mmCIF file of C-alpha atoms in Angstrom:
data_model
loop_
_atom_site.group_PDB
_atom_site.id
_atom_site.type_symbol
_atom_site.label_atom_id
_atom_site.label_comp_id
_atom_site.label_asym_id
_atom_site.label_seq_id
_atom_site.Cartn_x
_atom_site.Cartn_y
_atom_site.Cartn_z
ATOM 1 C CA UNK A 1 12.861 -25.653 4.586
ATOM 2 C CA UNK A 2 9.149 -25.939 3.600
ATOM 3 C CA UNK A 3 8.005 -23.216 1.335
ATOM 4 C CA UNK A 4 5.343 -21.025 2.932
ATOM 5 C CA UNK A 5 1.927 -21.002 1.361
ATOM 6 C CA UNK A 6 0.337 -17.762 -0.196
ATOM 7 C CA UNK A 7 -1.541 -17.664 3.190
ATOM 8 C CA UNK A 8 1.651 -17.460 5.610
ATOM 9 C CA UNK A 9 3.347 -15.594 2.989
ATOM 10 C CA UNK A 10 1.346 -12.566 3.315
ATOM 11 C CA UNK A 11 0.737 -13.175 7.571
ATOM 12 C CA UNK A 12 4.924 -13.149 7.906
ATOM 13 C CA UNK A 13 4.699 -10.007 5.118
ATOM 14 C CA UNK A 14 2.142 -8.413 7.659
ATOM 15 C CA UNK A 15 4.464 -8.784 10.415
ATOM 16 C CA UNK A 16 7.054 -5.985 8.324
ATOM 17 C CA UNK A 17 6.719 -2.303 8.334
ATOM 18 C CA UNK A 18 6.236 -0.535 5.185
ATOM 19 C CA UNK A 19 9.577 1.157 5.252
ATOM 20 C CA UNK A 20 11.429 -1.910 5.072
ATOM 21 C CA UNK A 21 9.298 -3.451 2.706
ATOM 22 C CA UNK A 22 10.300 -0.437 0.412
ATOM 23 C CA UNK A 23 14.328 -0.663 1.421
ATOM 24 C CA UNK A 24 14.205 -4.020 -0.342
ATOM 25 C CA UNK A 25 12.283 -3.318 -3.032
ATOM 26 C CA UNK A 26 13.869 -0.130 -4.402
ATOM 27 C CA UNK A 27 14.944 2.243 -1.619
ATOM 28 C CA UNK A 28 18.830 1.359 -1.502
ATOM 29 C CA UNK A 29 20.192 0.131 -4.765
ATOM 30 C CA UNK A 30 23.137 -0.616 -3.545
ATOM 31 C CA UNK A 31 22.288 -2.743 -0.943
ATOM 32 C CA UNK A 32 23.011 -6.718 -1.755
ATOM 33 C CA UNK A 33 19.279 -6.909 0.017
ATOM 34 C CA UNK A 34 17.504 -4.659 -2.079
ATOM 35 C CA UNK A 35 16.047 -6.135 -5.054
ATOM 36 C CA UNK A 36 16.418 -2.812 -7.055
ATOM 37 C CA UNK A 37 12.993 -3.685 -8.558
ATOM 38 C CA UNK A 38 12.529 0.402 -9.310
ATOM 39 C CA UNK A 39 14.703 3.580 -9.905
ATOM 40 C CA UNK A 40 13.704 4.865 -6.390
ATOM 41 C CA UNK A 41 13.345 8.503 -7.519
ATOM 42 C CA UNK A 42 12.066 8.349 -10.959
ATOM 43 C CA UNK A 43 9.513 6.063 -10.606
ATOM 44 C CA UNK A 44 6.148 6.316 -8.649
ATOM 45 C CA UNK A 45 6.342 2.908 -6.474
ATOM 46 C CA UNK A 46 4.987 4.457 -3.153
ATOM 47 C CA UNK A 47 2.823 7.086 -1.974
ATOM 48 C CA UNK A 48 3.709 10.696 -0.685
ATOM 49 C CA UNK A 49 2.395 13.016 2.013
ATOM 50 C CA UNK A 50 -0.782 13.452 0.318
ATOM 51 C CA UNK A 51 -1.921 9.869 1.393
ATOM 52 C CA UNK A 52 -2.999 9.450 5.341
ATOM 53 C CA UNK A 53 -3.435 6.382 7.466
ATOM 54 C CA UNK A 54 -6.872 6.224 8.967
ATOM 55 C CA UNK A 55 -5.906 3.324 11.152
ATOM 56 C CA UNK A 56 -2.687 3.375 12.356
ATOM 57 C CA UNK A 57 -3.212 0.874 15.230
ATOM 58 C CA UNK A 58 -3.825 -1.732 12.893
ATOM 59 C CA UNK A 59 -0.744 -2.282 11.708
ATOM 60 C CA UNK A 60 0.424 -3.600 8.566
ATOM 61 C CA UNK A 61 -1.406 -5.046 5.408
ATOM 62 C CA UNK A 62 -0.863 -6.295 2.040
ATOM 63 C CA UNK A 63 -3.066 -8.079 -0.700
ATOM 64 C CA UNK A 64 -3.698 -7.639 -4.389
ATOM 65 C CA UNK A 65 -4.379 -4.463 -5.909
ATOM 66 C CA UNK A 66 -7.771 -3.643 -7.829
ATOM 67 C CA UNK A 67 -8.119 -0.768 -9.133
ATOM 68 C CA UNK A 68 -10.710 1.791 -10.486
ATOM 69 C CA UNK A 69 -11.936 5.489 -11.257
ATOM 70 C CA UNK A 70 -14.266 7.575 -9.834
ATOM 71 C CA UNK A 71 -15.628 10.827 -10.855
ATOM 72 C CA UNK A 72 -19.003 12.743 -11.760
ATOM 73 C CA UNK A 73 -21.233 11.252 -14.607
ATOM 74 C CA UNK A 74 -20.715 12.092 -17.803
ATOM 75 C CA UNK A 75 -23.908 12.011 -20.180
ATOM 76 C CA UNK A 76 -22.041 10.103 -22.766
ATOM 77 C CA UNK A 77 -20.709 7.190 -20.608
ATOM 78 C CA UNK A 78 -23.588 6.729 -18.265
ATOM 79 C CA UNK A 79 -24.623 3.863 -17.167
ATOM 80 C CA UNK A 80 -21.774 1.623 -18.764
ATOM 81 C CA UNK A 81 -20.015 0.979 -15.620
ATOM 82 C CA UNK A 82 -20.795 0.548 -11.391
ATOM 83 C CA UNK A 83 -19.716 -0.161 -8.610
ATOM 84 C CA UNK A 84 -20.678 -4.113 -8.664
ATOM 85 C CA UNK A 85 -18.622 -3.777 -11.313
ATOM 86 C CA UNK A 86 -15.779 -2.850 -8.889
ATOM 87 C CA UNK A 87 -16.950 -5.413 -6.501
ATOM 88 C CA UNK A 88 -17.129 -8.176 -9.274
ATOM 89 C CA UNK A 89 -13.017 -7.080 -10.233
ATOM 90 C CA UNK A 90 -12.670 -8.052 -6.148
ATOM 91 C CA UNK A 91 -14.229 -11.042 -6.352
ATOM 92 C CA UNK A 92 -12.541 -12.526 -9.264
ATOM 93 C CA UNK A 93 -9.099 -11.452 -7.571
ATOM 94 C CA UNK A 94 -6.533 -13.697 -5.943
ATOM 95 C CA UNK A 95 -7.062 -12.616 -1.762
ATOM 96 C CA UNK A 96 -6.576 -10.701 -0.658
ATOM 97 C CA UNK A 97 -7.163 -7.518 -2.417
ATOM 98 C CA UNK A 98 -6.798 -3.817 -1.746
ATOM 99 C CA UNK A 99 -9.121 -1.429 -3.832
ATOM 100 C CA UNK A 100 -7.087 1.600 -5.278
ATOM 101 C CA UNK A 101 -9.498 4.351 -6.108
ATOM 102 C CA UNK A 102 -8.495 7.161 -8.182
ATOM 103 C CA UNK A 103 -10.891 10.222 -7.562
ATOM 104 C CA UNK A 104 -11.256 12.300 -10.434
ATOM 105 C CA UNK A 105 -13.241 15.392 -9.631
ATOM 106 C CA UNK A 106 -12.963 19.400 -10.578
ATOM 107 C CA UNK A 107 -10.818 21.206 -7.963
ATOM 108 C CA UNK A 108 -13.398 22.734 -6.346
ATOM 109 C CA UNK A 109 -14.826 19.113 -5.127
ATOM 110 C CA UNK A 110 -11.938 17.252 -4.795
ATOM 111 C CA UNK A 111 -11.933 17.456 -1.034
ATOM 112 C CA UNK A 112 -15.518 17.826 -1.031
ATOM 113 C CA UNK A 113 -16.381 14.477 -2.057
ATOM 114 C CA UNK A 114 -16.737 10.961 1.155
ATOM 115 C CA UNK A 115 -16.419 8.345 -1.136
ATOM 116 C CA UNK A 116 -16.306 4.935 0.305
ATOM 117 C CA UNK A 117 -19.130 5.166 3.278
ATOM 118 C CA UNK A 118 -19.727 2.055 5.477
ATOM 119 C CA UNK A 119 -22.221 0.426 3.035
ATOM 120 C CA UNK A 120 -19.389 0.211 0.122
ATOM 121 C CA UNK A 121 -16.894 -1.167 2.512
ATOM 122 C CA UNK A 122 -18.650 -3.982 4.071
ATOM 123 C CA UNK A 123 -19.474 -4.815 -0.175
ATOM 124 C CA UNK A 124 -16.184 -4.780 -0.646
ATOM 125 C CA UNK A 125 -14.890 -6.715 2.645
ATOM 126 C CA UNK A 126 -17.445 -9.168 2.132
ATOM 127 C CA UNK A 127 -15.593 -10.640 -1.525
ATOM 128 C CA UNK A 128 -12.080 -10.676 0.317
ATOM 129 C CA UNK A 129 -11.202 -6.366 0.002
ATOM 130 C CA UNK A 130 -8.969 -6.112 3.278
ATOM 131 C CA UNK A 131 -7.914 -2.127 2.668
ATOM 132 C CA UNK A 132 -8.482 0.919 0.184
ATOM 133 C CA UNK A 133 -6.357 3.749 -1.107
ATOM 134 C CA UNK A 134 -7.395 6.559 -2.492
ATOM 135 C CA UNK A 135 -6.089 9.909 -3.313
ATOM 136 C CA UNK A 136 -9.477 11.306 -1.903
ATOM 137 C CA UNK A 137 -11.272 11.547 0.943
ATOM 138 C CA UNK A 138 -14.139 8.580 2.406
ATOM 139 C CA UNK A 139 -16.697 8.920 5.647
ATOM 140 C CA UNK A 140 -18.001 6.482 7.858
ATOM 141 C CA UNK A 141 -14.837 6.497 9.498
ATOM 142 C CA UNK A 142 -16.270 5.708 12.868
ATOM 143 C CA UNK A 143 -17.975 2.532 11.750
ATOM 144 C CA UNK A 144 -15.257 1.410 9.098
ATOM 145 C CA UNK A 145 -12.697 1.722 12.487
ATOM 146 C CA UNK A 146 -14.805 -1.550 14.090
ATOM 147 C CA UNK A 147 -14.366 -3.305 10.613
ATOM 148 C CA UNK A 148 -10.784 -3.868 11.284
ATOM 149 C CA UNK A 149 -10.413 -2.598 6.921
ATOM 150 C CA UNK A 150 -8.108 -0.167 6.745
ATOM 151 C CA UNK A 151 -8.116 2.957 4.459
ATOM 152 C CA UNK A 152 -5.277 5.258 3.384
ATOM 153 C CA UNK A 153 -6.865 8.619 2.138
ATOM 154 C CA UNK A 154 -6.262 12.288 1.366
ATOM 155 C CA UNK A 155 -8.841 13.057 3.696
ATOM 156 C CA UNK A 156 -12.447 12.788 5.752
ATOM 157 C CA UNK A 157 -15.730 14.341 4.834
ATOM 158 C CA UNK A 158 -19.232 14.100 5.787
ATOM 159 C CA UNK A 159 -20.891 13.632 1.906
ATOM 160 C CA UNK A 160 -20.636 13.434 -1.550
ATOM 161 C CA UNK A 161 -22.972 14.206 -4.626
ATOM 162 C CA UNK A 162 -23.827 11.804 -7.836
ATOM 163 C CA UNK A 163 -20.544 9.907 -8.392
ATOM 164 C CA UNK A 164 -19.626 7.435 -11.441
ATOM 165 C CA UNK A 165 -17.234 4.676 -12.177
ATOM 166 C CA UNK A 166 -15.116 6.244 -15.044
ATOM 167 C CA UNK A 167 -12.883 2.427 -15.207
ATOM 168 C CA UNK A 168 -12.538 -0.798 -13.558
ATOM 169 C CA UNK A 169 -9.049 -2.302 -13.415
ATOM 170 C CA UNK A 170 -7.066 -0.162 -15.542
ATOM 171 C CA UNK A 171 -3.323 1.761 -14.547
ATOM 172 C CA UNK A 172 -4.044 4.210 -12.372
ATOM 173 C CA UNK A 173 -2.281 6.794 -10.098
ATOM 174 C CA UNK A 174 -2.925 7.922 -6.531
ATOM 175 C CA UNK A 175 -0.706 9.397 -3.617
ATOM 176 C CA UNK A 176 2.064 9.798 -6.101
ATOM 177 C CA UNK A 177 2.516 5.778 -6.733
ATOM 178 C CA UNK A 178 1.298 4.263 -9.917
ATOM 179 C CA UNK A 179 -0.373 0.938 -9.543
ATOM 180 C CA UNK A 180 -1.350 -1.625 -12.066
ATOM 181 C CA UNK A 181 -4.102 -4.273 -11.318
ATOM 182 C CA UNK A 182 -2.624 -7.147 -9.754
ATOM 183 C CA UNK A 183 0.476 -5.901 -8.395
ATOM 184 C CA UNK A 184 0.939 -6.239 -4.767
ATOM 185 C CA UNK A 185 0.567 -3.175 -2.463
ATOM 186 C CA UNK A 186 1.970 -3.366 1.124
ATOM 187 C CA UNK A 187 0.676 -0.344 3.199
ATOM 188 C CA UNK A 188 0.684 0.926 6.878
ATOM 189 C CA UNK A 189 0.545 4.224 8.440
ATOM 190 C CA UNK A 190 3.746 5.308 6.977
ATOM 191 C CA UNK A 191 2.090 4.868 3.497
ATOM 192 C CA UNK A 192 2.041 2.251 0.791
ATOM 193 C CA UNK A 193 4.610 0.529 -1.665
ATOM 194 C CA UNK A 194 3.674 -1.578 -4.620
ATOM 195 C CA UNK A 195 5.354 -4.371 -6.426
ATOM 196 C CA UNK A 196 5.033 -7.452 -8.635
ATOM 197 C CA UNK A 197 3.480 -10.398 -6.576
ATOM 198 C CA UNK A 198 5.916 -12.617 -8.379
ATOM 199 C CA UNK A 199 8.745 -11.409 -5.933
ATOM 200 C CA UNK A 200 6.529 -11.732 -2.929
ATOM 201 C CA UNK A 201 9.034 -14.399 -1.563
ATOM 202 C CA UNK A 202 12.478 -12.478 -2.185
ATOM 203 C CA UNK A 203 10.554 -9.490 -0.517
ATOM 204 C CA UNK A 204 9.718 -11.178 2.650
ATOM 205 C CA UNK A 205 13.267 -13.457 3.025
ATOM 206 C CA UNK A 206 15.585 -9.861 1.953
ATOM 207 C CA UNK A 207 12.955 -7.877 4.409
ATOM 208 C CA UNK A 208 13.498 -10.347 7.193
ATOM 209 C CA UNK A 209 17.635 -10.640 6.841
ATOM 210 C CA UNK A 210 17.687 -6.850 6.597
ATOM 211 C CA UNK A 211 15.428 -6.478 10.021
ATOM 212 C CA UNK A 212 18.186 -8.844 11.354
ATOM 213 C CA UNK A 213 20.569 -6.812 10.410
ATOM 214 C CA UNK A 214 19.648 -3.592 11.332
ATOM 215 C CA UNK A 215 18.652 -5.022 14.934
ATOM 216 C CA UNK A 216 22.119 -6.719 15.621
ATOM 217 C CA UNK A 217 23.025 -3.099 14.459
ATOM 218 C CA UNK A 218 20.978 -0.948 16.538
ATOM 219 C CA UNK A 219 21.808 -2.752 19.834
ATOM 220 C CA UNK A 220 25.571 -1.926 19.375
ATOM 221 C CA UNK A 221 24.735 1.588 18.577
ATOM 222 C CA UNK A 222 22.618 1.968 22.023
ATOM 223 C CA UNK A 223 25.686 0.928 23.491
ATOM 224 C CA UNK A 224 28.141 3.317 21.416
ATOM 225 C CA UNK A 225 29.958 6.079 23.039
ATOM 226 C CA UNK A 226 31.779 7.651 19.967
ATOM 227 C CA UNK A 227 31.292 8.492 16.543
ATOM 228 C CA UNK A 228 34.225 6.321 16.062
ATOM 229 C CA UNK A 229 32.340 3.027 16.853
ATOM 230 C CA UNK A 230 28.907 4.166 15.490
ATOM 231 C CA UNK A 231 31.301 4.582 12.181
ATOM 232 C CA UNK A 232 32.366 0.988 12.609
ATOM 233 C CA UNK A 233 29.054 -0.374 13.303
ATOM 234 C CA UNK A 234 27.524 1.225 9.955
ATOM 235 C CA UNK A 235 30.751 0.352 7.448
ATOM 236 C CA UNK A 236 29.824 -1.923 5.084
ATOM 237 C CA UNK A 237 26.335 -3.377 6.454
ATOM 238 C CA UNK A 238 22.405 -2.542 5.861
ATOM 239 C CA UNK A 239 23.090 0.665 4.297
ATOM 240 C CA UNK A 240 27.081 0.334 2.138
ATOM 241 C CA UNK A 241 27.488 -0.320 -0.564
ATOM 242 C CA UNK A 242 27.741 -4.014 -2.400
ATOM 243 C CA UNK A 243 30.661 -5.897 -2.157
ATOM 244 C CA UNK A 244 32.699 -7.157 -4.994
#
């Protein structure tokens, strides 16, 4: 079989939901499927209920994550970092990316403060950006929606005051997930997961088998009539344990 290039890699990775991107990656250890790349509950590999979809009809997407700080200026850092510099860390990305924005603010503007507006977006879509997550809010949600770039926020607002760039492509955390530059994030309006791009393959060929299996699955359930054979169709498959 001829191995897919990076480009149908990521159009059959689109063609997954999120959730079963994370059952193979960490959700069910036991699993022969799963690749166990995480403890599922001690580590921060996807996002929580925090995090909302802005674009749900969109579907699925997945590139390489970027990732920065924002928060207000501070008087002994000013000046020493922008955004170009966040759209330069795009640009000199493998594509696509997704830009993972940590919002640092006080509490009392945390939900105060539209980041990413139309004019940062079509910067950042313009040098390959495909999708941001942030644990803040944006604006310009209206014209962002006829981009086709989808955002995962906390929130909407109308405006924000004098913002910085605190870091460009350092560990940061948002949602709940923790997310190093590079790794790949997979996101759709159930959330996001992140993992190393080097098991991009084993993702998609474990995610595909398990959507196999839990189809050939859920037809024999529709046509169950007792707990009995709804027992017998779940022993041992997607979600036992491993064998030998």
């Amino acid at each position: 079989m001829t191995e897919l290039s990076d480009d149908q890699l990521f159009a059959e990775l689109r063609k997954i939901d999120t959730p079963t991107i994370t059952n193979v990656v960490a959700t069910y250890p036991k699993n022969p499927l799963c690749l166990g790349l995480y403890n599922p509950w001690t580590e921060n590999w996807y996002t929580d209920t925090s995090i909302r979809c802005m674009y749900p009809e969109m579907g699925a997407i997945i590139g390489y994550a970027v990732t920065c700080v924002y928060g207000l200026p501070d008087p002994n850092y000013s000046g020493r970092l922008s955004f170009m510099d966040v759209v330069d860390a795009l640009d000199a990305m493998k594509k696509p990316t997704i830009l993972v924005i940590q919002q640092k603010w006080p509490p009392e503007l945390m939900n105060k403060a539209g980041l990413a507006g139309e004019m940062m977006t079509t910067s950042m879509q313009a040098v390959g950006c495909v999708g941001l997550l942030s644990n803040g809010p944006s604006r310009d949600v209206d014209a962002i929606r006829r981009m086709k770039f989808q955002m995962l926020l906390s929130g909407v607002t109308a405006g924000h005051g004098e913002m910085a760039v605190q870091s460009v492509n350092a560990p940061v955390s948002v949602g709940g997930m923790d997310v190093a530059p590079g790794e790949l994030i997979h996101m759709d309006e159930n959330g996001a997961v992140k993992f190393p791009a080097q098991h991009a393959r084993a993702v998609l060929k474990n995610a595909q088998a398990m959507l196999a299996d839990e189809a050939d699955k859920l037809e024999k359930m529709r046509k169950a009539k007792s707990a009995a054979e709804i027992r017998a169709i779940n022993s041992g498959g997607t979600y036992g344990a491993k064998k030998g």
